[in-house]
């Protein structure tokens, strides 16, 4: 048997890694990340979908857990007993869409919850406590789009708020006037894509800013003067794909960087080579490879961060 290497995708190792994540209940990290459990299910299921191994997780167990995480107001918490939030609500909806199981939860209450968080200026609060962030705009718009209910919000105002988060460098921040950041760029460009307002994006300028995120080692960072991180293989590439500038990246050096972050002992991807893997960086490493056309992976939708075959079926 040939030894494993970091020059090819170790598919079986990553499937086994994701499968093992819910068996580590003696680890402190497992309980410290309890609030991210619903997000983790989405990350793991999406990764498995791209690896064509969706059956690895127990579908009925996942659906039952999500049902228990939905609150009376329609929103979802990050785990049992946790308060509802837009971020967890989107992850729950994404999982249910992948499984084709939206009918197992109260969709009308989800729509009511999400639409109720829109403010007069078009922005969205993440939850009842009122924090505003362009991430929440994306979460709300994406969630309602997946449910086919964008009609319940003021889409024009929502797009206008996102546009106000644009900066002189073409990038986007968390609120108007905030520093450009690659993850916020995805949220804003994704929201504008769903609302059919990509005309508001300065594609040339943003494409330049995003391409400048690639470092000499092939990896991408989230903003100037920061270290490379495999998760930006998603945040940067997805945005470049949406604006038609994916070819501005050195594909081969980025693929080599992503593959180099694989853990050959446990499976999974780390933020950079030599660090501990986690499911967050695993899914976004795989998503990056998918956008780059790496062989053997299912296509990912750059707007929704879900399997393209699922989205094609849902939206067409």
PDB file of C-alpha atoms in Angstrom:
ATOM      1  CA  UNK A   1       0.000   0.000   0.000  1.00  0.00           C
ATOM      2  CA  UNK A   2       1.438   3.347  -1.052  1.00  0.00           C
ATOM      3  CA  UNK A   3       2.045   5.901   1.716  1.00  0.00           C
ATOM      4  CA  UNK A   4      -0.344   8.856   1.943  1.00  0.00           C
ATOM      5  CA  UNK A   5       0.867  12.208   0.681  1.00  0.00           C
ATOM      6  CA  UNK A   6      -0.253  15.834   0.667  1.00  0.00           C
ATOM      7  CA  UNK A   7      -0.153  16.136  -3.100  1.00  0.00           C
ATOM      8  CA  UNK A   8      -3.471  14.355  -3.709  1.00  0.00           C
ATOM      9  CA  UNK A   9      -6.851  14.524  -1.999  1.00  0.00           C
ATOM     10  CA  UNK A  10      -7.187  11.839   0.693  1.00  0.00           C
ATOM     11  CA  UNK A  11     -10.917  11.299   0.268  1.00  0.00           C
ATOM     12  CA  UNK A  12     -11.454   8.261   2.506  1.00  0.00           C
ATOM     13  CA  UNK A  13      -9.420   9.792   5.320  1.00  0.00           C
ATOM     14  CA  UNK A  14     -11.592  12.936   5.278  1.00  0.00           C
ATOM     15  CA  UNK A  15     -14.837  10.951   5.225  1.00  0.00           C
ATOM     16  CA  UNK A  16     -13.666   8.949   8.239  1.00  0.00           C
ATOM     17  CA  UNK A  17     -12.620  12.170   9.998  1.00  0.00           C
ATOM     18  CA  UNK A  18     -16.033  13.790   9.614  1.00  0.00           C
ATOM     19  CA  UNK A  19     -17.763  10.563  10.661  1.00  0.00           C
ATOM     20  CA  UNK A  20     -15.692  10.507  13.865  1.00  0.00           C
ATOM     21  CA  UNK A  21     -16.491  14.041  15.002  1.00  0.00           C
ATOM     22  CA  UNK A  22     -19.576  13.167  17.051  1.00  0.00           C
ATOM     23  CA  UNK A  23     -17.771  10.351  18.879  1.00  0.00           C
ATOM     24  CA  UNK A  24     -15.299  12.604  20.687  1.00  0.00           C
ATOM     25  CA  UNK A  25     -17.472  13.401  23.683  1.00  0.00           C
ATOM     26  CA  UNK A  26     -14.594  12.931  26.134  1.00  0.00           C
ATOM     27  CA  UNK A  27     -12.718  15.845  24.534  1.00  0.00           C
ATOM     28  CA  UNK A  28     -12.959  19.291  26.120  1.00  0.00           C
ATOM     29  CA  UNK A  29     -13.079  20.828  22.636  1.00  0.00           C
ATOM     30  CA  UNK A  30     -16.308  18.936  21.905  1.00  0.00           C
ATOM     31  CA  UNK A  31     -18.136  20.725  24.710  1.00  0.00           C
ATOM     32  CA  UNK A  32     -16.431  24.086  24.188  1.00  0.00           C
ATOM     33  CA  UNK A  33     -17.853  24.138  20.665  1.00  0.00           C
ATOM     34  CA  UNK A  34     -21.355  23.034  21.687  1.00  0.00           C
ATOM     35  CA  UNK A  35     -22.843  26.331  20.466  1.00  0.00           C
ATOM     36  CA  UNK A  36     -21.567  25.530  16.957  1.00  0.00           C
ATOM     37  CA  UNK A  37     -23.139  22.072  16.705  1.00  0.00           C
ATOM     38  CA  UNK A  38     -25.779  23.010  14.092  1.00  0.00           C
ATOM     39  CA  UNK A  39     -23.137  24.887  12.071  1.00  0.00           C
ATOM     40  CA  UNK A  40     -20.869  21.849  12.383  1.00  0.00           C
ATOM     41  CA  UNK A  41     -23.552  19.560  10.977  1.00  0.00           C
ATOM     42  CA  UNK A  42     -23.907  21.857   7.967  1.00  0.00           C
ATOM     43  CA  UNK A  43     -20.133  22.031   7.457  1.00  0.00           C
ATOM     44  CA  UNK A  44     -19.765  18.263   7.764  1.00  0.00           C
ATOM     45  CA  UNK A  45     -22.745  17.412   5.565  1.00  0.00           C
ATOM     46  CA  UNK A  46     -21.666  19.841   2.851  1.00  0.00           C
ATOM     47  CA  UNK A  47     -18.145  18.392   2.890  1.00  0.00           C
ATOM     48  CA  UNK A  48     -19.544  14.867   2.635  1.00  0.00           C
ATOM     49  CA  UNK A  49     -21.826  15.956  -0.216  1.00  0.00           C
ATOM     50  CA  UNK A  50     -18.840  17.234  -2.187  1.00  0.00           C
ATOM     51  CA  UNK A  51     -17.098  13.913  -1.465  1.00  0.00           C
ATOM     52  CA  UNK A  52     -20.233  12.089  -2.680  1.00  0.00           C
ATOM     53  CA  UNK A  53     -20.712  10.416   0.723  1.00  0.00           C
ATOM     54  CA  UNK A  54     -23.832  12.077   2.134  1.00  0.00           C
ATOM     55  CA  UNK A  55     -24.989   8.751   3.594  1.00  0.00           C
ATOM     56  CA  UNK A  56     -22.126   8.867   6.137  1.00  0.00           C
ATOM     57  CA  UNK A  57     -24.299  10.825   8.598  1.00  0.00           C
ATOM     58  CA  UNK A  58     -27.538   9.401   9.987  1.00  0.00           C
ATOM     59  CA  UNK A  59     -30.185  11.460   8.170  1.00  0.00           C
ATOM     60  CA  UNK A  60     -32.996  10.766  10.650  1.00  0.00           C
ATOM     61  CA  UNK A  61     -30.839  11.582  13.687  1.00  0.00           C
ATOM     62  CA  UNK A  62     -29.765  14.885  12.131  1.00  0.00           C
ATOM     63  CA  UNK A  63     -33.334  15.883  11.265  1.00  0.00           C
ATOM     64  CA  UNK A  64     -34.552  14.970  14.762  1.00  0.00           C
ATOM     65  CA  UNK A  65     -31.844  17.133  16.346  1.00  0.00           C
ATOM     66  CA  UNK A  66     -32.706  20.096  14.145  1.00  0.00           C
ATOM     67  CA  UNK A  67     -36.381  19.767  15.044  1.00  0.00           C
ATOM     68  CA  UNK A  68     -35.391  20.018  18.707  1.00  0.00           C
ATOM     69  CA  UNK A  69     -33.254  23.109  18.016  1.00  0.00           C
ATOM     70  CA  UNK A  70     -36.137  25.082  16.463  1.00  0.00           C
ATOM     71  CA  UNK A  71     -37.708  27.563  18.879  1.00  0.00           C
ATOM     72  CA  UNK A  72     -41.335  28.609  19.074  1.00  0.00           C
ATOM     73  CA  UNK A  73     -40.489  31.855  17.267  1.00  0.00           C
ATOM     74  CA  UNK A  74     -39.228  29.820  14.295  1.00  0.00           C
ATOM     75  CA  UNK A  75     -35.498  30.441  14.688  1.00  0.00           C
ATOM     76  CA  UNK A  76     -32.889  27.775  15.413  1.00  0.00           C
ATOM     77  CA  UNK A  77     -30.341  27.674  18.200  1.00  0.00           C
ATOM     78  CA  UNK A  78     -26.799  26.385  17.765  1.00  0.00           C
ATOM     79  CA  UNK A  79     -27.678  23.346  19.886  1.00  0.00           C
ATOM     80  CA  UNK A  80     -30.257  22.173  22.392  1.00  0.00           C
ATOM     81  CA  UNK A  81     -31.091  24.956  24.853  1.00  0.00           C
ATOM     82  CA  UNK A  82     -29.233  27.664  22.933  1.00  0.00           C
ATOM     83  CA  UNK A  83     -30.900  30.906  21.840  1.00  0.00           C
ATOM     84  CA  UNK A  84     -32.026  31.280  18.215  1.00  0.00           C
ATOM     85  CA  UNK A  85     -29.883  33.256  15.779  1.00  0.00           C
ATOM     86  CA  UNK A  86     -29.870  33.910  12.033  1.00  0.00           C
ATOM     87  CA  UNK A  87     -26.527  32.137  11.576  1.00  0.00           C
ATOM     88  CA  UNK A  88     -27.788  28.882  13.092  1.00  0.00           C
ATOM     89  CA  UNK A  89     -31.121  29.240  11.329  1.00  0.00           C
ATOM     90  CA  UNK A  90     -29.432  29.403   7.921  1.00  0.00           C
ATOM     91  CA  UNK A  91     -27.282  26.353   8.694  1.00  0.00           C
ATOM     92  CA  UNK A  92     -30.356  24.383   9.767  1.00  0.00           C
ATOM     93  CA  UNK A  93     -32.240  25.337   6.596  1.00  0.00           C
ATOM     94  CA  UNK A  94     -29.236  24.437   4.422  1.00  0.00           C
ATOM     95  CA  UNK A  95     -29.031  20.970   5.986  1.00  0.00           C
ATOM     96  CA  UNK A  96     -32.760  20.416   5.566  1.00  0.00           C
ATOM     97  CA  UNK A  97     -32.594  21.492   1.917  1.00  0.00           C
ATOM     98  CA  UNK A  98     -29.706  19.099   1.229  1.00  0.00           C
ATOM     99  CA  UNK A  99     -31.750  16.300   2.808  1.00  0.00           C
ATOM    100  CA  UNK A 100     -34.975  17.390   1.099  1.00  0.00           C
ATOM    101  CA  UNK A 101     -36.602  17.556   4.533  1.00  0.00           C
ATOM    102  CA  UNK A 102     -38.009  21.085   4.870  1.00  0.00           C
ATOM    103  CA  UNK A 103     -41.417  19.590   5.563  1.00  0.00           C
ATOM    104  CA  UNK A 104     -40.097  18.228   8.862  1.00  0.00           C
ATOM    105  CA  UNK A 105     -39.990  21.712  10.475  1.00  0.00           C
ATOM    106  CA  UNK A 106     -42.288  24.739  10.680  1.00  0.00           C
ATOM    107  CA  UNK A 107     -41.228  26.704   7.590  1.00  0.00           C
ATOM    108  CA  UNK A 108     -43.821  29.469   8.056  1.00  0.00           C
ATOM    109  CA  UNK A 109     -42.376  30.235  11.487  1.00  0.00           C
ATOM    110  CA  UNK A 110     -38.853  30.355  10.042  1.00  0.00           C
ATOM    111  CA  UNK A 111     -40.024  32.906   7.466  1.00  0.00           C
ATOM    112  CA  UNK A 112     -41.712  34.939  10.192  1.00  0.00           C
ATOM    113  CA  UNK A 113     -38.589  34.838  12.377  1.00  0.00           C
ATOM    114  CA  UNK A 114     -36.170  35.870   9.640  1.00  0.00           C
ATOM    115  CA  UNK A 115     -38.331  38.632   8.161  1.00  0.00           C
ATOM    116  CA  UNK A 116     -38.957  40.039  11.635  1.00  0.00           C
ATOM    117  CA  UNK A 117     -35.248  40.797  12.022  1.00  0.00           C
ATOM    118  CA  UNK A 118     -35.106  43.307   9.145  1.00  0.00           C
ATOM    119  CA  UNK A 119     -34.639  46.927  10.176  1.00  0.00           C
ATOM    120  CA  UNK A 120     -36.053  50.080   8.596  1.00  0.00           C
ATOM    121  CA  UNK A 121     -32.775  50.781   6.751  1.00  0.00           C
ATOM    122  CA  UNK A 122     -32.798  47.313   5.166  1.00  0.00           C
ATOM    123  CA  UNK A 123     -30.169  45.793   7.450  1.00  0.00           C
ATOM    124  CA  UNK A 124     -30.776  42.710   9.600  1.00  0.00           C
ATOM    125  CA  UNK A 125     -30.189  41.998  13.264  1.00  0.00           C
ATOM    126  CA  UNK A 126     -28.680  38.621  14.030  1.00  0.00           C
ATOM    127  CA  UNK A 127     -31.134  37.970  16.836  1.00  0.00           C
ATOM    128  CA  UNK A 128     -33.383  39.737  19.314  1.00  0.00           C
ATOM    129  CA  UNK A 129     -30.452  41.606  20.901  1.00  0.00           C
ATOM    130  CA  UNK A 130     -29.969  43.869  17.885  1.00  0.00           C
ATOM    131  CA  UNK A 131     -26.428  43.412  16.564  1.00  0.00           C
ATOM    132  CA  UNK A 132     -26.211  44.458  12.892  1.00  0.00           C
ATOM    133  CA  UNK A 133     -23.713  42.935  10.458  1.00  0.00           C
ATOM    134  CA  UNK A 134     -23.648  42.334   6.707  1.00  0.00           C
ATOM    135  CA  UNK A 135     -23.207  38.639   7.541  1.00  0.00           C
ATOM    136  CA  UNK A 136     -26.747  38.691   8.870  1.00  0.00           C
ATOM    137  CA  UNK A 137     -27.992  40.283   5.656  1.00  0.00           C
ATOM    138  CA  UNK A 138     -26.576  37.349   3.737  1.00  0.00           C
ATOM    139  CA  UNK A 139     -27.955  34.800   6.210  1.00  0.00           C
ATOM    140  CA  UNK A 140     -31.463  36.259   5.998  1.00  0.00           C
ATOM    141  CA  UNK A 141     -31.480  36.680   2.217  1.00  0.00           C
ATOM    142  CA  UNK A 142     -29.985  33.243   1.562  1.00  0.00           C
ATOM    143  CA  UNK A 143     -32.347  31.566   4.021  1.00  0.00           C
ATOM    144  CA  UNK A 144     -35.485  33.143   2.557  1.00  0.00           C
ATOM    145  CA  UNK A 145     -34.276  32.427  -0.974  1.00  0.00           C
ATOM    146  CA  UNK A 146     -33.847  28.732  -0.114  1.00  0.00           C
ATOM    147  CA  UNK A 147     -37.401  28.761   1.247  1.00  0.00           C
ATOM    148  CA  UNK A 148     -38.719  30.595  -1.819  1.00  0.00           C
ATOM    149  CA  UNK A 149     -39.949  33.502   0.323  1.00  0.00           C
ATOM    150  CA  UNK A 150     -37.894  36.590  -0.527  1.00  0.00           C
ATOM    151  CA  UNK A 151     -41.203  38.352  -1.027  1.00  0.00           C
ATOM    152  CA  UNK A 152     -41.632  38.857   2.740  1.00  0.00           C
ATOM    153  CA  UNK A 153     -38.778  41.370   3.088  1.00  0.00           C
ATOM    154  CA  UNK A 154     -37.916  44.704   1.484  1.00  0.00           C
ATOM    155  CA  UNK A 155     -35.372  43.365  -1.002  1.00  0.00           C
ATOM    156  CA  UNK A 156     -34.525  46.798  -2.413  1.00  0.00           C
ATOM    157  CA  UNK A 157     -33.641  48.193   1.009  1.00  0.00           C
ATOM    158  CA  UNK A 158     -31.728  45.025   1.869  1.00  0.00           C
ATOM    159  CA  UNK A 159     -29.546  45.431  -1.239  1.00  0.00           C
ATOM    160  CA  UNK A 160     -29.118  49.150  -0.545  1.00  0.00           C
ATOM    161  CA  UNK A 161     -27.758  48.476   2.952  1.00  0.00           C
ATOM    162  CA  UNK A 162     -25.283  45.933   1.586  1.00  0.00           C
ATOM    163  CA  UNK A 163     -24.173  48.450  -1.037  1.00  0.00           C
ATOM    164  CA  UNK A 164     -23.478  50.969   1.731  1.00  0.00           C
ATOM    165  CA  UNK A 165     -20.928  48.506   3.148  1.00  0.00           C
ATOM    166  CA  UNK A 166     -18.774  48.895  -0.004  1.00  0.00           C
ATOM    167  CA  UNK A 167     -15.393  50.580   0.418  1.00  0.00           C
ATOM    168  CA  UNK A 168     -13.022  52.622  -1.767  1.00  0.00           C
ATOM    169  CA  UNK A 169     -10.975  49.465  -2.495  1.00  0.00           C
ATOM    170  CA  UNK A 170     -13.989  47.629  -3.927  1.00  0.00           C
ATOM    171  CA  UNK A 171     -14.300  45.335  -0.906  1.00  0.00           C
ATOM    172  CA  UNK A 172     -17.003  45.196   1.748  1.00  0.00           C
ATOM    173  CA  UNK A 173     -17.097  45.462   5.533  1.00  0.00           C
ATOM    174  CA  UNK A 174     -19.406  44.320   8.310  1.00  0.00           C
ATOM    175  CA  UNK A 175     -21.214  47.689   8.446  1.00  0.00           C
ATOM    176  CA  UNK A 176     -20.863  50.927   6.468  1.00  0.00           C
ATOM    177  CA  UNK A 177     -17.357  52.302   7.036  1.00  0.00           C
ATOM    178  CA  UNK A 178     -15.865  49.055   8.357  1.00  0.00           C
ATOM    179  CA  UNK A 179     -12.665  47.557   6.930  1.00  0.00           C
ATOM    180  CA  UNK A 180     -12.903  45.315   3.869  1.00  0.00           C
ATOM    181  CA  UNK A 181     -12.639  41.619   4.728  1.00  0.00           C
ATOM    182  CA  UNK A 182     -12.853  38.628   2.389  1.00  0.00           C
ATOM    183  CA  UNK A 183     -15.549  36.853   4.426  1.00  0.00           C
ATOM    184  CA  UNK A 184     -17.687  39.998   4.426  1.00  0.00           C
ATOM    185  CA  UNK A 185     -17.086  40.313   0.695  1.00  0.00           C
ATOM    186  CA  UNK A 186     -18.624  36.879   0.174  1.00  0.00           C
ATOM    187  CA  UNK A 187     -21.613  37.796   2.339  1.00  0.00           C
ATOM    188  CA  UNK A 188     -22.225  41.067   0.508  1.00  0.00           C
ATOM    189  CA  UNK A 189     -21.584  39.825  -3.027  1.00  0.00           C
ATOM    190  CA  UNK A 190     -23.640  36.706  -2.281  1.00  0.00           C
ATOM    191  CA  UNK A 191     -26.537  38.805  -0.994  1.00  0.00           C
ATOM    192  CA  UNK A 192     -26.360  41.049  -4.068  1.00  0.00           C
ATOM    193  CA  UNK A 193     -26.223  38.009  -6.336  1.00  0.00           C
ATOM    194  CA  UNK A 194     -29.356  36.493  -4.795  1.00  0.00           C
ATOM    195  CA  UNK A 195     -31.214  39.818  -4.981  1.00  0.00           C
ATOM    196  CA  UNK A 196     -30.065  40.236  -8.598  1.00  0.00           C
ATOM    197  CA  UNK A 197     -28.096  43.424  -7.869  1.00  0.00           C
ATOM    198  CA  UNK A 198     -24.570  42.416  -8.908  1.00  0.00           C
ATOM    199  CA  UNK A 199     -24.650  45.599 -11.006  1.00  0.00           C
ATOM    200  CA  UNK A 200     -23.799  47.412  -7.767  1.00  0.00           C
ATOM    201  CA  UNK A 201     -20.443  45.598  -7.512  1.00  0.00           C
ATOM    202  CA  UNK A 202     -17.299  47.169  -9.009  1.00  0.00           C
ATOM    203  CA  UNK A 203     -16.090  43.847 -10.406  1.00  0.00           C
ATOM    204  CA  UNK A 204     -12.779  45.142 -11.753  1.00  0.00           C
ATOM    205  CA  UNK A 205     -11.768  46.848  -8.529  1.00  0.00           C
ATOM    206  CA  UNK A 206     -13.049  44.060  -6.281  1.00  0.00           C
ATOM    207  CA  UNK A 207     -11.433  41.440  -8.499  1.00  0.00           C
ATOM    208  CA  UNK A 208      -8.107  43.234  -8.081  1.00  0.00           C
ATOM    209  CA  UNK A 209      -8.510  43.419  -4.288  1.00  0.00           C
ATOM    210  CA  UNK A 210      -9.414  39.729  -4.073  1.00  0.00           C
ATOM    211  CA  UNK A 211      -6.562  38.598  -6.319  1.00  0.00           C
ATOM    212  CA  UNK A 212      -4.166  40.531  -4.067  1.00  0.00           C
ATOM    213  CA  UNK A 213      -5.154  38.141  -1.275  1.00  0.00           C
ATOM    214  CA  UNK A 214      -2.947  35.417  -2.788  1.00  0.00           C
ATOM    215  CA  UNK A 215       0.472  35.144  -1.159  1.00  0.00           C
ATOM    216  CA  UNK A 216       3.751  33.747  -2.506  1.00  0.00           C
ATOM    217  CA  UNK A 217       3.053  30.336  -0.941  1.00  0.00           C
ATOM    218  CA  UNK A 218      -0.175  30.061  -2.960  1.00  0.00           C
ATOM    219  CA  UNK A 219      -2.533  30.506  -0.010  1.00  0.00           C
ATOM    220  CA  UNK A 220      -5.059  33.302   0.423  1.00  0.00           C
ATOM    221  CA  UNK A 221      -5.536  35.734   3.296  1.00  0.00           C
ATOM    222  CA  UNK A 222      -8.614  37.674   4.350  1.00  0.00           C
ATOM    223  CA  UNK A 223      -7.130  41.167   4.296  1.00  0.00           C
ATOM    224  CA  UNK A 224      -3.730  42.828   3.739  1.00  0.00           C
ATOM    225  CA  UNK A 225      -0.784  41.906   5.961  1.00  0.00           C
ATOM    226  CA  UNK A 226      -2.449  38.783   7.378  1.00  0.00           C
ATOM    227  CA  UNK A 227      -1.399  35.143   7.223  1.00  0.00           C
ATOM    228  CA  UNK A 228      -2.794  32.698   4.689  1.00  0.00           C
ATOM    229  CA  UNK A 229      -5.688  30.505   5.844  1.00  0.00           C
ATOM    230  CA  UNK A 230      -7.354  27.665   3.973  1.00  0.00           C
ATOM    231  CA  UNK A 231     -10.853  28.977   4.749  1.00  0.00           C
ATOM    232  CA  UNK A 232     -10.222  31.929   2.419  1.00  0.00           C
ATOM    233  CA  UNK A 233     -10.016  29.406  -0.385  1.00  0.00           C
ATOM    234  CA  UNK A 234     -13.799  29.662  -0.088  1.00  0.00           C
ATOM    235  CA  UNK A 235     -14.429  33.279   0.926  1.00  0.00           C
ATOM    236  CA  UNK A 236     -12.171  34.677  -1.810  1.00  0.00           C
ATOM    237  CA  UNK A 237     -12.780  32.183  -4.625  1.00  0.00           C
ATOM    238  CA  UNK A 238     -16.563  32.171  -4.259  1.00  0.00           C
ATOM    239  CA  UNK A 239     -16.667  35.945  -4.665  1.00  0.00           C
ATOM    240  CA  UNK A 240     -14.295  35.819  -7.631  1.00  0.00           C
ATOM    241  CA  UNK A 241     -16.501  33.172  -9.196  1.00  0.00           C
ATOM    242  CA  UNK A 242     -19.628  35.298  -8.748  1.00  0.00           C
ATOM    243  CA  UNK A 243     -18.013  38.282 -10.491  1.00  0.00           C
ATOM    244  CA  UNK A 244     -16.335  36.198 -13.204  1.00  0.00           C
ATOM    245  CA  UNK A 245     -12.740  36.736 -12.070  1.00  0.00           C
ATOM    246  CA  UNK A 246     -11.778  33.245 -10.869  1.00  0.00           C
ATOM    247  CA  UNK A 247      -9.070  33.056 -13.553  1.00  0.00           C
ATOM    248  CA  UNK A 248      -7.183  35.879 -11.827  1.00  0.00           C
ATOM    249  CA  UNK A 249      -5.907  33.403  -9.201  1.00  0.00           C
ATOM    250  CA  UNK A 250      -2.867  31.120  -9.600  1.00  0.00           C
ATOM    251  CA  UNK A 251      -4.864  27.894  -9.538  1.00  0.00           C
ATOM    252  CA  UNK A 252      -2.035  25.370  -9.275  1.00  0.00           C
ATOM    253  CA  UNK A 253      -0.242  27.038  -6.368  1.00  0.00           C
ATOM    254  CA  UNK A 254      -3.512  27.417  -4.438  1.00  0.00           C
ATOM    255  CA  UNK A 255      -4.419  23.744  -4.972  1.00  0.00           C
ATOM    256  CA  UNK A 256      -0.981  22.762  -3.672  1.00  0.00           C
ATOM    257  CA  UNK A 257      -1.456  24.994  -0.612  1.00  0.00           C
ATOM    258  CA  UNK A 258      -4.903  23.562   0.203  1.00  0.00           C
ATOM    259  CA  UNK A 259      -3.781  19.946  -0.173  1.00  0.00           C
ATOM    260  CA  UNK A 260      -0.777  20.711   2.010  1.00  0.00           C
ATOM    261  CA  UNK A 261      -3.072  21.466   4.961  1.00  0.00           C
ATOM    262  CA  UNK A 262      -4.478  17.907   5.058  1.00  0.00           C
ATOM    263  CA  UNK A 263      -3.780  15.938   8.235  1.00  0.00           C
ATOM    264  CA  UNK A 264      -2.486  12.576   7.038  1.00  0.00           C
ATOM    265  CA  UNK A 265      -3.010  10.930  10.430  1.00  0.00           C
ATOM    266  CA  UNK A 266      -6.545  11.938  11.421  1.00  0.00           C
ATOM    267  CA  UNK A 267      -7.955  13.355   8.210  1.00  0.00           C
ATOM    268  CA  UNK A 268      -9.448  16.830   7.873  1.00  0.00           C
ATOM    269  CA  UNK A 269      -7.910  20.138   6.836  1.00  0.00           C
ATOM    270  CA  UNK A 270      -6.235  22.739   9.059  1.00  0.00           C
ATOM    271  CA  UNK A 271      -6.002  26.497   8.564  1.00  0.00           C
ATOM    272  CA  UNK A 272      -2.412  26.000   7.401  1.00  0.00           C
ATOM    273  CA  UNK A 273       0.075  23.145   7.224  1.00  0.00           C
ATOM    274  CA  UNK A 274       1.119  21.641  10.558  1.00  0.00           C
ATOM    275  CA  UNK A 275      -1.889  22.852  12.582  1.00  0.00           C
ATOM    276  CA  UNK A 276      -4.806  20.868  13.976  1.00  0.00           C
ATOM    277  CA  UNK A 277      -7.629  20.073  11.538  1.00  0.00           C
ATOM    278  CA  UNK A 278     -11.267  20.989  12.145  1.00  0.00           C
ATOM    279  CA  UNK A 279     -14.521  20.577  10.250  1.00  0.00           C
ATOM    280  CA  UNK A 280     -14.761  24.313   9.442  1.00  0.00           C
ATOM    281  CA  UNK A 281     -11.497  24.376   7.516  1.00  0.00           C
ATOM    282  CA  UNK A 282     -12.249  20.948   6.060  1.00  0.00           C
ATOM    283  CA  UNK A 283     -15.426  22.049   4.313  1.00  0.00           C
ATOM    284  CA  UNK A 284     -13.954  25.310   3.047  1.00  0.00           C
ATOM    285  CA  UNK A 285     -10.797  23.584   1.830  1.00  0.00           C
ATOM    286  CA  UNK A 286     -12.948  21.155  -0.134  1.00  0.00           C
ATOM    287  CA  UNK A 287     -15.162  23.981  -1.410  1.00  0.00           C
ATOM    288  CA  UNK A 288     -12.084  25.810  -2.650  1.00  0.00           C
ATOM    289  CA  UNK A 289     -10.840  22.716  -4.440  1.00  0.00           C
ATOM    290  CA  UNK A 290     -14.292  22.236  -5.971  1.00  0.00           C
ATOM    291  CA  UNK A 291     -14.367  25.796  -7.319  1.00  0.00           C
ATOM    292  CA  UNK A 292     -10.920  25.184  -8.808  1.00  0.00           C
ATOM    293  CA  UNK A 293     -12.241  22.119 -10.629  1.00  0.00           C
ATOM    294  CA  UNK A 294     -10.273  19.538  -8.650  1.00  0.00           C
ATOM    295  CA  UNK A 295     -11.135  16.060 -10.039  1.00  0.00           C
ATOM    296  CA  UNK A 296     -13.411  13.723  -8.101  1.00  0.00           C
ATOM    297  CA  UNK A 297     -15.314  16.410  -6.211  1.00  0.00           C
ATOM    298  CA  UNK A 298     -18.939  17.405  -6.704  1.00  0.00           C
ATOM    299  CA  UNK A 299     -19.493  21.016  -7.793  1.00  0.00           C
ATOM    300  CA  UNK A 300     -20.249  23.592  -5.112  1.00  0.00           C
ATOM    301  CA  UNK A 301     -22.597  26.524  -5.719  1.00  0.00           C
ATOM    302  CA  UNK A 302     -20.530  29.723  -5.183  1.00  0.00           C
ATOM    303  CA  UNK A 303     -23.540  31.758  -4.014  1.00  0.00           C
ATOM    304  CA  UNK A 304     -25.074  29.360  -1.478  1.00  0.00           C
ATOM    305  CA  UNK A 305     -22.091  27.187  -0.443  1.00  0.00           C
ATOM    306  CA  UNK A 306     -24.139  24.065  -1.060  1.00  0.00           C
ATOM    307  CA  UNK A 307     -23.862  21.211  -3.581  1.00  0.00           C
ATOM    308  CA  UNK A 308     -24.633  22.626  -7.032  1.00  0.00           C
ATOM    309  CA  UNK A 309     -26.784  19.656  -7.951  1.00  0.00           C
ATOM    310  CA  UNK A 310     -29.011  20.392  -4.931  1.00  0.00           C
ATOM    311  CA  UNK A 311     -29.318  24.065  -5.867  1.00  0.00           C
ATOM    312  CA  UNK A 312     -29.994  23.305  -9.526  1.00  0.00           C
ATOM    313  CA  UNK A 313     -32.868  21.066  -8.481  1.00  0.00           C
ATOM    314  CA  UNK A 314     -34.233  23.602  -5.990  1.00  0.00           C
ATOM    315  CA  UNK A 315     -34.059  26.744  -8.124  1.00  0.00           C
ATOM    316  CA  UNK A 316     -34.826  25.352 -11.570  1.00  0.00           C
TER     317      UNK A 316
END
